[in-house]
Amino acid sequence: MDVREKIDILKREKRAIILAHYYTSPEVQQVADFVGDSLALSEKAAVADADIILFAGVRFMAETAKVLSPSKKVLLPVVEAGCSLADSCDAAELARVKAENPDHLVVSYVNTSVEVKALTDICCTSSNALKIVESLPKDQKILFVPDRNLGSYINRCTGRDMKLWDGACLVHEEFSAEKIRALKALHPEAVVLVHPECKAEVVALADYAGSTAGILAYCARPEVQEVIVVTESGILYEMESRYPDKKFYLVEPEKGCERCVSCKDMKLVTLDNIYQTLLNESPEVVIDEEVRTAAEGSIRRMLGIMV
Ligand code: 13P
Ligand code: SF4
């Protein structure tokens, strides 16, 4: 029996659902019950009618699912599937900076550990970051954690002066303005769609900057026929499935750069480890209850502002 059929049988037997991010490999997205950006995935996790959620993605996403659905078993096929951006903010260090800046609200991108979320006032994703920050009083001092690129993008768009944590995604930081200009010279009709985790000089070249879901939605515009894709390559599967007649160009990775264009952590999830994880109901995401409840407030406040 094919591994996809075996996964299907286990899903039915165990009342399990698979949530996958757009950056996972095509075969993983194909067995998922829902594929989305990090905001849609957290919304889905909050209302999922299932006993088990298998998260095909990275650890912070699975932790968010567990925080929102504590009575469900949340499985993460590869415990080592982390995120360079989440790793750039350590909770003990954040606690120290918070103590030094007691008048600042902490706004955290969801790409953070559950311990960092527990120290956060309100979370955001790249889909709703502008809306969340705009919802706060104009004179409110804000510490934005951990992505300096998304933070400076928000500062530029809103005219705020948020204090920025010095973190970044190693995948998105590698996109170079030079390579994008060269691709644009080859395809002058193509629009440039950029994830705001990229550097400011790259975001400056964008016709649109936004989350993975925002980028996909932009591709639906009838006038958009060619796209230069400036985010992780896994999104290409959904783009080409939704818009088979349009042309998509990926930016070439830098020579010798292992993390460029492809997020190695997202690619750790495979059909085989999904099957084994469902079969054994392990590895399971376990979070200390005090940390979970502290983190829950910051995520629910974000979801509350979004409805
Ligand atoms: P989205 O919120 O756009 O899905 O992005 C998540 C992510 O990890 C980007 O690198
Ligand atoms: Fe984290 Fe970057 Fe991978 Fe997104 S692409 S999961 S921010 S390392």
XYZ file of C-alpha atoms and ligand atoms in Angstrom:
325
model
C 0.000 0.000 0.000
C 1.213 3.484 -0.895
C 2.307 5.697 2.038
C -0.371 8.270 1.111
C -3.101 5.632 1.527
C -1.598 4.529 4.847
C -1.621 8.162 6.053
C -5.258 8.506 4.958
C -6.310 5.399 6.879
C -4.540 6.590 10.050
C -6.114 10.035 9.741
C -9.599 8.496 9.636
C -8.938 5.949 12.400
C -7.434 8.519 14.763
C -9.569 11.555 13.868
C -6.388 13.374 12.914
C -5.900 16.338 10.610
C -2.746 17.543 8.913
C -2.044 21.278 8.771
C 0.780 22.290 6.423
C 2.580 25.516 5.605
C 3.085 26.616 1.969
C 6.850 26.129 2.363
C 6.656 22.351 2.876
C 7.341 20.065 -0.097
C 4.597 19.453 -2.686
C 3.956 15.853 -1.607
C 3.456 16.993 1.990
C 1.035 19.743 0.932
C -0.888 17.102 -1.060
C -1.691 14.980 2.021
C -2.647 17.996 4.157
C -6.253 18.786 5.088
C -5.416 22.448 5.114
C -2.472 24.414 3.697
C -2.007 28.045 4.652
C 0.127 30.908 5.899
C 0.980 31.153 9.569
C -2.105 33.260 10.407
C -4.574 30.935 8.668
C -2.889 27.912 10.240
C -3.227 29.332 13.744
C -6.888 30.202 13.097
C -7.480 26.674 11.813
C -5.733 25.132 14.838
C -7.997 27.129 17.164
C -11.209 25.638 15.722
C -10.076 22.243 14.370
C -12.599 19.448 14.885
C -10.111 16.616 15.479
C -8.443 14.657 18.276
C -4.980 14.988 16.759
C -3.351 17.843 14.829
C -0.233 16.839 12.929
C 1.669 19.982 12.077
C 3.659 19.828 8.858
C 5.832 22.863 9.434
C 8.273 24.130 12.028
C 8.223 24.064 15.825
C 6.819 27.550 16.541
C 3.792 26.757 14.356
C 3.106 23.466 16.156
C 3.544 25.211 19.513
C 0.982 27.841 18.472
C -1.462 25.051 17.598
C -0.923 23.436 21.018
C -1.356 26.753 22.844
C -4.704 27.288 21.117
C -5.876 23.665 21.338
C -4.488 22.322 24.619
C -6.878 19.377 24.820
C -5.763 18.035 21.441
C -2.675 15.994 20.791
C -0.369 18.108 18.593
C 2.318 16.197 16.710
C 5.446 17.607 15.051
C 7.140 14.971 12.854
C 10.694 16.318 13.324
C 11.518 17.864 16.702
C 14.578 19.583 15.229
C 12.461 21.559 12.733
C 13.205 25.026 14.048
C 13.296 28.527 12.589
C 16.336 30.809 12.379
C 14.115 33.807 13.093
C 12.529 32.251 16.191
C 16.026 31.228 17.342
C 17.205 34.830 17.129
C 15.197 35.783 20.225
C 15.977 34.099 23.507
C 13.304 34.392 26.238
C 15.769 35.186 29.063
C 17.309 37.982 26.980
C 13.831 39.336 26.143
C 12.916 39.326 29.853
C 16.025 41.427 30.531
C 15.261 43.946 27.735
C 11.632 44.158 28.906
C 12.778 44.977 32.428
C 14.927 47.793 31.029
C 11.978 49.149 28.991
C 8.937 48.822 31.281
C 6.963 51.424 29.284
C 7.171 49.406 26.038
C 4.515 46.960 24.816
C 6.009 43.816 23.333
C 4.656 42.951 19.889
C 6.012 39.611 18.687
C 5.939 38.086 15.263
C 4.532 34.543 15.586
C 7.941 33.213 14.525
C 8.985 32.986 18.175
C 9.212 30.281 20.840
C 6.289 29.748 23.192
C 8.463 31.141 26.027
C 8.889 34.404 24.082
C 5.140 34.516 23.401
C 4.575 34.155 27.141
C 6.462 37.467 27.581
C 4.558 39.126 24.722
C 1.612 41.532 24.904
C 0.296 40.839 21.421
C 1.438 38.633 18.547
C 1.230 39.330 14.831
C 1.982 37.551 11.585
C 3.131 39.084 8.316
C -0.547 39.036 7.225
C -1.755 41.285 10.008
C 1.352 43.059 11.379
C 0.359 46.501 10.036
C -3.193 46.155 11.343
C -2.042 44.994 14.798
C 0.477 47.823 15.197
C -2.036 50.394 13.878
C -4.534 49.158 16.490
C -2.249 50.436 19.280
C -2.327 54.087 20.404
C -0.003 56.295 18.305
C 2.083 57.327 21.312
C 2.437 53.775 22.686
C 6.096 52.713 22.869
C 6.604 49.321 21.237
C 9.353 46.736 21.291
C 9.014 44.653 18.119
C 10.410 41.105 18.313
C 12.317 39.368 16.653
C 12.442 40.359 12.948
C 14.325 43.609 12.294
C 13.296 43.506 8.621
C 9.547 43.128 9.205
C 9.841 45.637 12.069
C 11.543 48.275 9.932
C 8.985 47.651 7.153
C 6.190 48.375 9.680
C 8.032 51.475 10.893
C 8.313 52.729 7.296
C 4.639 52.030 6.509
C 3.186 53.449 9.728
C 5.645 56.257 10.518
C 6.228 54.676 13.963
C 9.553 54.329 15.669
C 9.266 50.880 17.229
C 12.349 49.569 18.996
C 13.496 46.550 16.957
C 14.981 43.277 18.103
C 18.032 42.404 16.011
C 16.798 39.111 14.521
C 16.306 37.889 10.979
C 15.349 34.893 8.871
C 18.471 33.409 7.295
C 16.491 32.355 4.212
C 14.865 35.721 3.430
C 17.924 37.801 4.354
C 19.869 36.193 1.515
C 17.734 37.620 -1.290
C 19.782 40.267 -3.062
C 18.456 43.402 -4.777
C 21.030 42.865 -7.533
C 19.703 39.401 -8.454
C 16.115 40.669 -8.477
C 17.032 43.607 -10.741
C 18.770 41.178 -13.115
C 15.674 38.950 -13.228
C 13.450 41.982 -13.796
C 15.659 42.992 -16.752
C 15.022 39.545 -18.268
C 11.262 39.683 -17.549
C 10.245 43.351 -17.612
C 6.515 42.543 -17.505
C 6.817 40.500 -14.300
C 5.615 41.914 -10.975
C 7.941 41.531 -7.983
C 6.240 39.948 -4.954
C 8.270 40.029 -1.761
C 7.923 38.665 1.758
C 8.590 41.470 4.298
C 11.199 39.315 6.076
C 13.554 40.445 3.268
C 15.953 43.384 3.659
C 14.672 46.944 3.053
C 16.548 47.303 -0.275
C 14.742 44.164 -1.532
C 11.310 45.221 -0.220
C 11.902 48.560 -2.008
C 11.782 46.710 -5.354
C 8.415 45.102 -4.584
C 5.180 45.766 -6.431
C 3.626 44.089 -3.396
C 5.077 43.029 -0.026
C 3.117 40.682 2.190
C 2.621 37.275 3.722
C 2.631 34.045 1.742
C -1.188 34.170 1.593
C -1.060 37.818 0.496
C 1.450 37.007 -2.246
C -0.742 34.145 -3.500
C -3.827 36.362 -3.501
C -1.966 39.058 -5.478
C -1.205 36.494 -8.204
C -4.971 36.134 -8.829
C -5.158 39.648 -10.360
C -5.939 39.319 -14.071
C -3.278 41.882 -15.034
C -0.618 39.763 -13.286
C 0.688 37.208 -15.786
C 4.355 36.932 -14.756
C 5.746 36.977 -11.243
C 9.208 37.241 -9.713
C 8.816 35.292 -6.478
C 10.870 36.652 -3.575
C 10.110 34.189 -0.826
C 10.758 30.550 0.012
C 10.515 28.217 -3.000
C 7.873 25.861 -1.509
C 5.189 28.430 -2.352
C 5.697 27.642 -6.040
C 3.633 24.459 -5.736
C 0.491 26.340 -4.637
C 1.150 29.159 -7.122
C 1.434 26.845 -10.097
C -1.553 24.750 -8.962
C -3.779 27.813 -8.599
C -2.553 29.692 -11.661
C -1.276 27.133 -14.198
C -1.266 29.644 -17.077
C 0.897 32.247 -15.341
C 4.693 32.321 -15.260
C 6.667 32.310 -12.018
C 10.393 33.047 -11.720
C 12.369 32.115 -8.605
C 15.434 34.130 -7.643
C 18.558 32.016 -8.022
C 20.281 31.061 -4.752
C 23.608 32.718 -3.944
C 26.565 30.446 -4.629
C 27.655 28.463 -1.584
C 24.607 29.535 0.422
C 22.908 26.494 1.905
C 19.832 28.245 3.230
C 18.984 30.489 0.277
C 15.515 30.256 -1.249
C 14.791 26.971 0.488
C 14.046 26.681 4.211
C 15.788 23.470 5.240
C 13.648 23.176 8.396
C 10.380 23.200 6.431
C 11.774 20.523 4.139
C 12.497 18.136 7.037
C 8.873 16.971 6.941
C 8.368 13.998 4.605
C 5.573 11.536 3.856
C 7.484 8.800 5.696
C 7.945 10.794 8.901
C 4.301 11.969 8.750
C 3.222 8.313 8.576
C 5.513 7.232 11.436
C 4.411 10.187 13.569
C 0.712 9.405 13.099
C 1.303 5.721 13.749
C 3.255 6.284 16.980
C 1.434 9.485 17.990
C 4.875 10.888 18.687
C 6.774 13.251 18.788
C 4.143 15.211 20.651
C 4.368 18.929 21.484
C 4.235 19.340 25.265
C 4.137 22.796 26.871
C 4.251 23.724 30.543
C 0.721 24.908 31.494
C 1.860 28.188 33.070
C 3.851 29.093 29.938
C 0.970 27.994 27.699
C -1.626 30.194 29.397
C 0.741 33.181 29.395
C 1.388 32.674 25.660
C -2.290 32.112 24.867
C -3.264 35.678 25.757
C -0.828 37.165 23.239
C -2.118 34.949 20.402
C -5.824 35.340 21.272
C -5.445 39.136 21.441
C -4.095 38.990 17.867
C -6.937 36.739 16.709
C -9.468 39.002 18.469
C -8.267 42.038 16.550
C -8.523 40.102 13.306
C -12.237 39.223 13.641
P 3.752 33.592 6.555
O 3.168 34.139 7.794
O 3.726 34.576 5.437
O 3.146 32.291 6.187
O 5.310 33.367 6.774
C 5.799 32.483 7.714
C 7.246 32.327 7.573
O 7.857 31.553 8.254
C 7.910 33.178 6.617
O 9.243 32.842 6.546
Fe 11.731 30.537 9.827
Fe 12.732 31.707 7.685
Fe 12.084 29.120 7.595
Fe 10.170 31.027 7.719
S 11.627 30.661 6.044
S 10.255 29.127 8.920
S 11.158 32.542 9.039
S 13.705 30.053 8.863
